[in-house]
PDB file of C-alpha atoms and ligand atoms in Angstrom:
ATOM      1  CA  UNK A   1      49.561 100.809 -60.995  1.00 54.00           C
ATOM      2  CA  UNK A   2      51.098 101.488 -64.873  1.00 73.00           C
ATOM      3  CA  UNK A   3      54.404 101.880 -64.432  1.00 87.00           C
ATOM      4  CA  UNK A   4      55.935 105.440 -63.092  1.00 97.00           C
ATOM      5  CA  UNK A   5      56.534 108.171 -66.083  1.00 98.00           C
ATOM      6  CA  UNK A   6      59.985 109.443 -67.255  1.00 98.00           C
ATOM      7  CA  UNK A   7      61.187 112.223 -70.023  1.00 98.00           C
ATOM      8  CA  UNK A   8      61.342 109.033 -72.352  1.00 98.00           C
ATOM      9  CA  UNK A   9      57.174 108.369 -71.215  1.00 98.00           C
ATOM     10  CA  UNK A  10      56.479 112.190 -71.610  1.00 98.00           C
ATOM     11  CA  UNK A  11      58.935 111.879 -75.024  1.00 98.00           C
ATOM     12  CA  UNK A  12      57.399 108.202 -76.208  1.00 98.00           C
ATOM     13  CA  UNK A  13      53.671 110.252 -76.365  1.00 98.00           C
ATOM     14  CA  UNK A  14      54.289 113.127 -77.942  1.00 98.00           C
ATOM     15  CA  UNK A  15      55.615 110.718 -81.094  1.00 98.00           C
ATOM     16  CA  UNK A  16      52.754 108.432 -80.834  1.00 98.00           C
ATOM     17  CA  UNK A  17      50.315 111.761 -80.710  1.00 98.00           C
ATOM     18  CA  UNK A  18      49.359 110.743 -76.946  1.00 98.00           C
ATOM     19  CA  UNK A  19      48.174 113.803 -75.254  1.00 98.00           C
ATOM     20  CA  UNK A  20      49.517 114.962 -71.594  1.00 98.00           C
ATOM     21  CA  UNK A  21      48.012 115.373 -68.983  1.00 98.00           C
ATOM     22  CA  UNK A  22      49.363 117.364 -67.006  1.00 99.00           C
ATOM     23  CA  UNK A  23      47.893 119.411 -63.430  1.00 99.00           C
ATOM     24  CA  UNK A  24      48.808 120.992 -59.917  1.00 98.00           C
ATOM     25  CA  UNK A  25      49.537 119.341 -56.415  1.00 98.00           C
ATOM     26  CA  UNK A  26      50.714 121.359 -53.571  1.00 98.00           C
ATOM     27  CA  UNK A  27      50.506 118.561 -50.503  1.00 98.00           C
ATOM     28  CA  UNK A  28      50.163 115.118 -49.892  1.00 98.00           C
ATOM     29  CA  UNK A  29      47.050 114.221 -50.281  1.00 98.00           C
ATOM     30  CA  UNK A  30      45.731 115.520 -53.826  1.00 98.00           C
ATOM     31  CA  UNK A  31      49.243 114.873 -55.145  1.00 98.00           C
ATOM     32  CA  UNK A  32      47.754 110.832 -54.108  1.00 98.00           C
ATOM     33  CA  UNK A  33      44.422 111.845 -55.599  1.00 98.00           C
ATOM     34  CA  UNK A  34      45.924 113.244 -59.164  1.00 98.00           C
ATOM     35  CA  UNK A  35      48.080 109.955 -59.307  1.00 98.00           C
ATOM     36  CA  UNK A  36      45.424 108.027 -58.727  1.00 98.00           C
ATOM     37  CA  UNK A  37      42.893 109.659 -61.086  1.00 98.00           C
ATOM     38  CA  UNK A  38      46.267 108.491 -63.957  1.00 98.00           C
ATOM     39  CA  UNK A  39      47.426 112.080 -64.450  1.00 98.00           C
ATOM     40  CA  UNK A  40      50.957 112.086 -65.662  1.00 98.00           C
ATOM     41  CA  UNK A  41      52.318 115.115 -64.830  1.00 99.00           C
ATOM     42  CA  UNK A  42      53.178 116.995 -61.257  1.00 98.00           C
ATOM     43  CA  UNK A  43      53.252 120.728 -61.182  1.00 99.00           C
ATOM     44  CA  UNK A  44      55.205 121.604 -57.871  1.00 98.00           C
ATOM     45  CA  UNK A  45      53.485 125.431 -58.788  1.00 98.00           C
ATOM     46  CA  UNK A  46      54.624 128.889 -57.916  1.00 98.00           C
ATOM     47  CA  UNK A  47      51.336 129.704 -58.066  1.00 98.00           C
ATOM     48  CA  UNK A  48      51.568 127.666 -54.179  1.00 98.00           C
ATOM     49  CA  UNK A  49      51.909 131.744 -53.928  1.00 98.00           C
ATOM     50  CA  UNK A  50      48.331 132.727 -54.813  1.00 96.00           C
ATOM     51  CA  UNK A  51      46.167 129.769 -53.855  1.00 96.00           C
ATOM     52  CA  UNK A  52      47.589 128.509 -50.823  1.00 97.00           C
ATOM     53  CA  UNK A  53      49.135 131.320 -49.215  1.00 98.00           C
ATOM     54  CA  UNK A  54      47.042 134.268 -50.551  1.00 96.00           C
ATOM     55  CA  UNK A  55      48.838 136.530 -52.185  1.00 96.00           C
ATOM     56  CA  UNK A  56      48.526 137.957 -55.321  1.00 93.00           C
ATOM     57  CA  UNK A  57      50.954 136.567 -57.667  1.00 94.00           C
ATOM     58  CA  UNK A  58      53.434 134.312 -57.332  1.00 97.00           C
ATOM     59  CA  UNK A  59      56.361 136.685 -56.638  1.00 96.00           C
ATOM     60  CA  UNK A  60      56.575 136.210 -52.658  1.00 97.00           C
ATOM     61  CA  UNK A  61      57.333 132.398 -53.385  1.00 98.00           C
ATOM     62  CA  UNK A  62      60.631 131.298 -51.597  1.00 98.00           C
ATOM     63  CA  UNK A  63      62.810 128.563 -52.797  1.00 98.00           C
ATOM     64  CA  UNK A  64      62.469 127.385 -48.919  1.00 98.00           C
ATOM     65  CA  UNK A  65      58.751 127.667 -50.017  1.00 98.00           C
ATOM     66  CA  UNK A  66      59.105 125.330 -53.204  1.00 98.00           C
ATOM     67  CA  UNK A  67      60.927 122.313 -51.676  1.00 98.00           C
ATOM     68  CA  UNK A  68      58.445 122.326 -48.281  1.00 98.00           C
ATOM     69  CA  UNK A  69      55.511 121.631 -50.830  1.00 98.00           C
ATOM     70  CA  UNK A  70      58.101 119.570 -52.710  1.00 98.00           C
ATOM     71  CA  UNK A  71      58.399 116.896 -50.008  1.00 98.00           C
ATOM     72  CA  UNK A  72      54.901 116.825 -49.233  1.00 98.00           C
ATOM     73  CA  UNK A  73      53.837 116.145 -53.175  1.00 98.00           C
ATOM     74  CA  UNK A  74      56.738 113.273 -53.486  1.00 98.00           C
ATOM     75  CA  UNK A  75      55.248 111.493 -51.038  1.00 98.00           C
ATOM     76  CA  UNK A  76      51.886 111.159 -52.362  1.00 98.00           C
ATOM     77  CA  UNK A  77      53.138 109.861 -56.207  1.00 98.00           C
ATOM     78  CA  UNK A  78      53.810 106.811 -57.638  1.00 98.00           C
ATOM     79  CA  UNK A  79      53.633 107.362 -60.386  1.00 98.00           C
ATOM     80  CA  UNK A  80      53.450 110.538 -62.442  1.00 98.00           C
ATOM     81  CA  UNK A  81      56.392 112.699 -63.007  1.00 98.00           C
ATOM     82  CA  UNK A  82      57.402 115.520 -60.764  1.00 98.00           C
ATOM     83  CA  UNK A  83      57.739 118.683 -62.174  1.00 98.00           C
ATOM     84  CA  UNK A  84      58.792 121.606 -59.064  1.00 98.00           C
ATOM     85  CA  UNK A  85      59.055 125.517 -60.280  1.00 98.00           C
ATOM     86  CA  UNK A  86      62.168 127.983 -59.566  1.00 98.00           C
ATOM     87  CA  UNK A  87      60.497 130.265 -58.249  1.00 98.00           C
ATOM     88  CA  UNK A  88      60.889 133.601 -58.891  1.00 98.00           C
ATOM     89  CA  UNK A  89      65.078 135.374 -58.371  1.00 98.00           C
ATOM     90  CA  UNK A  90      66.282 131.945 -57.923  1.00 98.00           C
ATOM     91  CA  UNK A  91      67.393 131.745 -61.601  1.00 98.00           C
ATOM     92  CA  UNK A  92      69.596 134.488 -61.927  1.00 96.00           C
ATOM     93  CA  UNK A  93      72.227 133.518 -63.237  1.00 97.00           C
ATOM     94  CA  UNK A  94      73.973 129.458 -63.820  1.00 97.00           C
ATOM     95  CA  UNK A  95      75.654 129.328 -60.168  1.00 98.00           C
ATOM     96  CA  UNK A  96      72.332 130.323 -58.413  1.00 98.00           C
ATOM     97  CA  UNK A  97      69.971 128.097 -60.551  1.00 98.00           C
ATOM     98  CA  UNK A  98      71.878 125.160 -60.522  1.00 98.00           C
ATOM     99  CA  UNK A  99      72.048 125.169 -56.419  1.00 98.00           C
ATOM    100  CA  UNK A 100      68.591 125.882 -56.367  1.00 98.00           C
ATOM    101  CA  UNK A 101      67.686 123.033 -59.024  1.00 98.00           C
ATOM    102  CA  UNK A 102      70.130 120.814 -56.941  1.00 98.00           C
ATOM    103  CA  UNK A 103      67.447 121.722 -53.412  1.00 98.00           C
ATOM    104  CA  UNK A 104      64.430 120.749 -54.667  1.00 98.00           C
ATOM    105  CA  UNK A 105      65.103 117.318 -56.607  1.00 98.00           C
ATOM    106  CA  UNK A 106      67.872 116.237 -53.814  1.00 98.00           C
ATOM    107  CA  UNK A 107      65.651 117.778 -51.374  1.00 96.00           C
ATOM    108  CA  UNK A 108      62.814 117.565 -52.281  1.00 97.00           C
ATOM    109  CA  UNK A 109      62.563 114.789 -54.406  1.00 98.00           C
ATOM    110  CA  UNK A 110      61.896 117.646 -58.053  1.00 98.00           C
ATOM    111  CA  UNK A 111      62.039 115.099 -61.211  1.00 98.00           C
ATOM    112  CA  UNK A 112      62.612 118.203 -63.588  1.00 98.00           C
ATOM    113  CA  UNK A 113      62.547 122.195 -63.053  1.00 98.00           C
ATOM    114  CA  UNK A 114      60.304 124.584 -64.390  1.00 98.00           C
ATOM    115  CA  UNK A 115      62.040 127.746 -65.388  1.00 98.00           C
ATOM    116  CA  UNK A 116      60.156 131.173 -67.183  1.00 98.00           C
ATOM    117  CA  UNK A 117      62.862 131.508 -69.706  1.00 96.00           C
ATOM    118  CA  UNK A 118      62.884 133.569 -72.665  1.00 94.00           C
ATOM    119  CA  UNK A 119      65.339 133.466 -75.285  1.00 96.00           C
ATOM    120  CA  UNK A 120      67.480 135.392 -73.592  1.00 95.00           C
ATOM    121  CA  UNK A 121      67.955 132.669 -70.327  1.00 96.00           C
ATOM    122  CA  UNK A 122      68.789 130.208 -73.150  1.00 98.00           C
ATOM    123  CA  UNK A 123      72.983 130.069 -71.042  1.00 98.00           C
ATOM    124  CA  UNK A 124      70.876 129.497 -67.547  1.00 98.00           C
ATOM    125  CA  UNK A 125      68.548 126.788 -69.068  1.00 98.00           C
ATOM    126  CA  UNK A 126      71.966 124.869 -70.507  1.00 98.00           C
ATOM    127  CA  UNK A 127      73.677 125.229 -67.783  1.00 98.00           C
ATOM    128  CA  UNK A 128      71.042 123.147 -65.706  1.00 98.00           C
ATOM    129  CA  UNK A 129      71.256 120.873 -68.812  1.00 98.00           C
ATOM    130  CA  UNK A 130      74.658 120.225 -69.049  1.00 98.00           C
ATOM    131  CA  UNK A 131      74.785 119.905 -64.751  1.00 98.00           C
ATOM    132  CA  UNK A 132      71.899 116.430 -65.930  1.00 98.00           C
ATOM    133  CA  UNK A 133      69.180 119.261 -64.270  1.00 98.00           C
ATOM    134  CA  UNK A 134      65.759 117.799 -66.748  1.00 98.00           C
ATOM    135  CA  UNK A 135      63.993 121.261 -67.510  1.00 98.00           C
ATOM    136  CA  UNK A 136      61.160 122.258 -68.407  1.00 98.00           C
ATOM    137  CA  UNK A 137      61.361 126.253 -70.083  1.00 98.00           C
ATOM    138  CA  UNK A 138      58.367 128.336 -69.253  1.00 98.00           C
ATOM    139  CA  UNK A 139      57.427 130.825 -72.024  1.00 97.00           C
ATOM    140  CA  UNK A 140      54.430 132.464 -74.084  1.00 96.00           C
ATOM    141  CA  UNK A 141      53.123 134.723 -70.705  1.00 96.00           C
ATOM    142  CA  UNK A 142      55.937 134.097 -67.152  1.00 96.00           C
ATOM    143  CA  UNK A 143      53.906 135.511 -64.591  1.00 96.00           C
ATOM    144  CA  UNK A 144      57.386 135.824 -62.707  1.00 96.00           C
ATOM    145  CA  UNK A 145      57.365 139.129 -65.385  1.00 94.00           C
ATOM    146  CA  UNK A 146      53.553 140.444 -63.829  1.00 88.00           C
ATOM    147  CA  UNK A 147      55.649 143.535 -62.336  1.00 87.00           C
ATOM    148  CA  UNK A 148      57.201 144.171 -65.774  1.00 88.00           C
ATOM    149  CA  UNK A 149      54.520 143.142 -68.011  1.00 85.00           C
ATOM    150  CA  UNK A 150      51.928 145.332 -65.434  1.00 83.00           C
ATOM    151  CA  UNK A 151      49.091 142.302 -65.709  1.00 85.00           C
ATOM    152  CA  UNK A 152      48.211 139.382 -66.644  1.00 91.00           C
ATOM    153  CA  UNK A 153      47.850 139.652 -70.299  1.00 91.00           C
ATOM    154  CA  UNK A 154      47.276 136.995 -73.236  1.00 94.00           C
ATOM    155  CA  UNK A 155      50.980 137.210 -75.523  1.00 93.00           C
ATOM    156  CA  UNK A 156      51.714 136.587 -79.444  1.00 93.00           C
ATOM    157  CA  UNK A 157      48.353 138.486 -80.335  1.00 93.00           C
ATOM    158  CA  UNK A 158      49.970 140.878 -82.880  1.00 94.00           C
ATOM    159  CA  UNK A 159      53.102 139.797 -85.213  1.00 96.00           C
ATOM    160  CA  UNK A 160      56.422 140.706 -82.619  1.00 96.00           C
ATOM    161  CA  UNK A 161      55.051 138.794 -80.282  1.00 95.00           C
ATOM    162  CA  UNK A 162      54.398 136.166 -82.140  1.00 97.00           C
ATOM    163  CA  UNK A 163      58.422 136.218 -84.149  1.00 97.00           C
ATOM    164  CA  UNK A 164      59.796 136.598 -80.154  1.00 96.00           C
ATOM    165  CA  UNK A 165      57.486 133.357 -78.460  1.00 97.00           C
ATOM    166  CA  UNK A 166      58.920 131.741 -81.787  1.00 98.00           C
ATOM    167  CA  UNK A 167      62.748 133.130 -81.404  1.00 98.00           C
ATOM    168  CA  UNK A 168      62.115 131.751 -78.008  1.00 98.00           C
ATOM    169  CA  UNK A 169      60.774 128.555 -78.233  1.00 98.00           C
ATOM    170  CA  UNK A 170      63.891 127.650 -80.437  1.00 98.00           C
ATOM    171  CA  UNK A 171      66.638 129.405 -78.230  1.00 98.00           C
ATOM    172  CA  UNK A 172      65.392 127.534 -74.609  1.00 98.00           C
ATOM    173  CA  UNK A 173      65.221 124.134 -77.650  1.00 98.00           C
ATOM    174  CA  UNK A 174      68.957 124.471 -78.896  1.00 98.00           C
ATOM    175  CA  UNK A 175      69.374 125.334 -75.239  1.00 98.00           C
ATOM    176  CA  UNK A 176      68.943 121.661 -73.616  1.00 98.00           C
ATOM    177  CA  UNK A 177      64.881 122.372 -72.348  1.00 98.00           C
ATOM    178  CA  UNK A 178      63.881 118.718 -72.327  1.00 98.00           C
ATOM    179  CA  UNK A 179      59.761 119.970 -72.282  1.00 98.00           C
ATOM    180  CA  UNK A 180      58.523 123.234 -73.741  1.00 98.00           C
ATOM    181  CA  UNK A 181      55.371 125.115 -71.891  1.00 98.00           C
ATOM    182  CA  UNK A 182      53.231 127.509 -73.004  1.00 98.00           C
ATOM    183  CA  UNK A 183      50.766 130.177 -70.874  1.00 98.00           C
ATOM    184  CA  UNK A 184      48.077 132.151 -72.082  1.00 97.00           C
ATOM    185  CA  UNK A 185      49.524 132.144 -76.447  1.00 97.00           C
ATOM    186  CA  UNK A 186      47.307 132.970 -79.143  1.00 97.00           C
ATOM    187  CA  UNK A 187      46.577 128.966 -80.074  1.00 97.00           C
ATOM    188  CA  UNK A 188      47.974 129.515 -83.620  1.00 97.00           C
ATOM    189  CA  UNK A 189      50.722 131.148 -82.365  1.00 98.00           C
ATOM    190  CA  UNK A 190      50.878 128.104 -80.073  1.00 98.00           C
ATOM    191  CA  UNK A 191      50.631 125.585 -82.866  1.00 98.00           C
ATOM    192  CA  UNK A 192      53.538 127.252 -84.618  1.00 98.00           C
ATOM    193  CA  UNK A 193      55.865 126.378 -82.207  1.00 98.00           C
ATOM    194  CA  UNK A 194      54.358 122.906 -82.349  1.00 98.00           C
ATOM    195  CA  UNK A 195      55.399 122.753 -85.619  1.00 98.00           C
ATOM    196  CA  UNK A 196      58.780 125.099 -85.217  1.00 97.00           C
ATOM    197  CA  UNK A 197      59.944 122.725 -82.627  1.00 98.00           C
ATOM    198  CA  UNK A 198      61.440 118.989 -81.045  1.00 98.00           C
ATOM    199  CA  UNK A 199      60.273 118.512 -77.542  1.00 98.00           C
ATOM    200  CA  UNK A 200      56.890 117.951 -76.234  1.00 98.00           C
ATOM    201  CA  UNK A 201      54.751 120.958 -75.501  1.00 98.00           C
ATOM    202  CA  UNK A 202      52.175 121.458 -73.403  1.00 98.00           C
ATOM    203  CA  UNK A 203      49.347 124.094 -72.424  1.00 98.00           C
ATOM    204  CA  UNK A 204      47.546 125.974 -70.249  1.00 98.00           C
ATOM    205  CA  UNK A 205      45.507 129.102 -72.160  1.00 97.00           C
ATOM    206  CA  UNK A 206      47.310 127.590 -75.275  1.00 98.00           C
ATOM    207  CA  UNK A 207      44.681 125.445 -77.318  1.00 97.00           C
ATOM    208  CA  UNK A 208      43.886 122.119 -78.656  1.00 96.00           C
ATOM    209  CA  UNK A 209      47.357 121.618 -80.631  1.00 97.00           C
ATOM    210  CA  UNK A 210      49.580 121.274 -77.987  1.00 98.00           C
ATOM    211  CA  UNK A 211      51.041 117.795 -76.699  1.00 98.00           C
ATOM    212  CA  UNK A 212      49.852 118.312 -73.615  1.00 98.00           C
ATOM    213  CA  UNK A 213      47.441 120.941 -70.786  1.00 98.00           C
ATOM    214  CA  UNK A 214      47.644 121.563 -67.492  1.00 98.00           C
ATOM    215  CA  UNK A 215      45.896 122.969 -64.775  1.00 98.00           C
ATOM    216  CA  UNK A 216      45.907 124.651 -61.407  1.00 98.00           C
ATOM    217  CA  UNK A 217      44.310 122.115 -59.226  1.00 98.00           C
ATOM    218  CA  UNK A 218      42.021 124.901 -57.360  1.00 98.00           C
ATOM    219  CA  UNK A 219      40.855 125.989 -61.133  1.00 98.00           C
ATOM    220  CA  UNK A 220      39.393 122.989 -62.469  1.00 98.00           C
ATOM    221  CA  UNK A 221      38.344 122.868 -58.691  1.00 98.00           C
ATOM    222  CA  UNK A 222      35.964 125.582 -58.549  1.00 97.00           C
ATOM    223  CA  UNK A 223      37.537 126.574 -55.959  1.00 96.00           C
ATOM    224  CA  UNK A 224      39.701 129.900 -56.593  1.00 94.00           C
ATOM    225  CA  UNK A 225      38.842 132.595 -55.506  1.00 90.00           C
ATOM    226  CA  UNK A 226      37.157 135.311 -57.474  1.00 89.00           C
ATOM    227  CA  UNK A 227      36.621 135.352 -61.560  1.00 88.00           C
ATOM    228  CA  UNK A 228      37.896 131.674 -62.856  1.00 89.00           C
ATOM    229  CA  UNK A 229      40.405 131.720 -66.163  1.00 94.00           C
ATOM    230  CA  UNK A 230      39.192 131.470 -69.214  1.00 94.00           C
ATOM    231  CA  UNK A 231      40.952 129.023 -70.236  1.00 96.00           C
ATOM    232  CA  UNK A 232      39.865 126.725 -67.045  1.00 97.00           C
ATOM    233  CA  UNK A 233      36.999 124.709 -66.453  1.00 97.00           C
ATOM    234  CA  UNK A 234      35.442 123.717 -63.362  1.00 97.00           C
ATOM    235  CA  UNK A 235      35.000 119.968 -63.318  1.00 98.00           C
ATOM    236  CA  UNK A 236      33.855 120.166 -59.612  1.00 98.00           C
ATOM    237  CA  UNK A 237      30.733 121.358 -60.659  1.00 97.00           C
ATOM    238  CA  UNK A 238      30.331 118.452 -63.929  1.00 95.00           C
ATOM    239  CA  UNK A 239      31.010 115.808 -61.366  1.00 98.00           C
ATOM    240  CA  UNK A 240      30.797 116.114 -57.835  1.00 94.00           C
ATOM    241  CA  UNK A 241      33.284 114.691 -56.524  1.00 98.00           C
ATOM    242  CA  UNK A 242      37.081 115.675 -56.494  1.00 98.00           C
ATOM    243  CA  UNK A 243      38.263 112.550 -57.512  1.00 98.00           C
ATOM    244  CA  UNK A 244      35.689 112.379 -60.035  1.00 98.00           C
ATOM    245  CA  UNK A 245      37.016 116.153 -61.335  1.00 98.00           C
ATOM    246  CA  UNK A 246      40.054 114.734 -62.149  1.00 98.00           C
ATOM    247  CA  UNK A 247      39.342 111.793 -63.699  1.00 98.00           C
ATOM    248  CA  UNK A 248      37.090 113.470 -65.584  1.00 98.00           C
ATOM    249  CA  UNK A 249      39.330 116.110 -66.632  1.00 98.00           C
ATOM    250  CA  UNK A 250      42.345 112.998 -67.708  1.00 98.00           C
ATOM    251  CA  UNK A 251      39.482 111.630 -69.825  1.00 98.00           C
ATOM    252  CA  UNK A 252      38.679 115.217 -71.201  1.00 98.00           C
ATOM    253  CA  UNK A 253      42.786 115.687 -72.581  1.00 98.00           C
ATOM    254  CA  UNK A 254      43.067 112.529 -73.606  1.00 98.00           C
ATOM    255  CA  UNK A 255      40.091 112.228 -75.733  1.00 98.00           C
ATOM    256  CA  UNK A 256      40.975 116.384 -76.816  1.00 97.00           C
ATOM    257  CA  UNK A 257      38.207 117.539 -75.546  1.00 97.00           C
ATOM    258  CA  UNK A 258      39.570 119.596 -73.085  1.00 98.00           C
ATOM    259  CA  UNK A 259      40.392 123.036 -73.964  1.00 97.00           C
ATOM    260  CA  UNK A 260      36.776 123.736 -76.745  1.00 95.00           C
ATOM    261  CA  UNK A 261      37.192 126.848 -78.196  1.00 93.00           C
ATOM    262  CA  UNK A 262      35.648 128.868 -75.646  1.00 95.00           C
ATOM    263  CA  UNK A 263      39.015 128.495 -73.511  1.00 96.00           C
ATOM    264  CA  UNK A 264      41.110 129.039 -76.026  1.00 95.00           C
ATOM    265  CA  UNK A 265      42.531 133.100 -77.245  1.00 95.00           C
ATOM    266  CA  UNK A 266      42.526 134.067 -81.016  1.00 91.00           C
TER     267      UNK A 266
HETATM  268  O1  LIG Q 301      52.569 127.875 -61.204  1.00 52.56           O
HETATM  269  C1  LIG Q 301      51.539 126.904 -62.106  1.00 52.56           C
HETATM  270  O2  LIG Q 301      51.212 126.805 -61.297  1.00 52.56           O
HETATM  271  C2  LIG Q 301      52.401 127.114 -63.055  1.00 52.56           C
HETATM  272  C3  LIG Q 301      51.256 126.637 -64.342  1.00 52.56           C
HETATM  273  C4  LIG Q 301      50.456 127.965 -64.543  1.00 52.56           C
HETATM  274  C5  LIG Q 301      51.537 126.156 -65.518  1.00 52.56           C
HETATM  275  O3  LIG Q 301      53.441 128.100 -63.340  1.00 52.56           O
END
């Protein structure tokens, strides 16, 4: 068994240009499986609201839901770094965000919290960072904002949108974020985020010019109901078992064979 992944490992992987492989998991059995397949980062995402609970968005997910699934996943990991989402409205101000992060780390066993944030929320990221909480800042498409956005749309496609994304990236890095994660973002803008910041950058639907990739487990196993997202790929269809599918995903990210052009937005 390789040594456990830490934030230092992820920073070193960026420096060495060794792609970081991340995936979601929500339970003990899959946590063991993805850990054994060699992923570096496991995210207990609030996407569990959709893929585990059957909601139409991540909005109904509670902090207690996140703490429960985090405990289940933590028991299954030996090597991977455990990142956990702060769910909708659990991070509205410094105090609330700190209490939420404390619960996920102390009760759940999270190594890091992920917050959907833009430049205006940099003070909350700063408060978490000052308190010693490792933070991943998630921007580009922020699914918790679906009510305001009116749907899930690719971000950064026009000049003003691209400018906003780059401003978010700089502000969140300056506030003390440790990792950046961009979702459904024009690949050219994701590449600019990578050029203009120093933190490990993980992408989903953001092209190949990121330091790592993440997918939702159910999407890459082809079991998410309905139309699969364009940026994902059904690795189970290629391989025939869940274990081989995750191993194939790990290999494809490490060799930069995933994502391909067809998974990327202009
Ligand atoms: O909740 C989640 O699964 C996520 C990923 C899409 C990155 O935030």
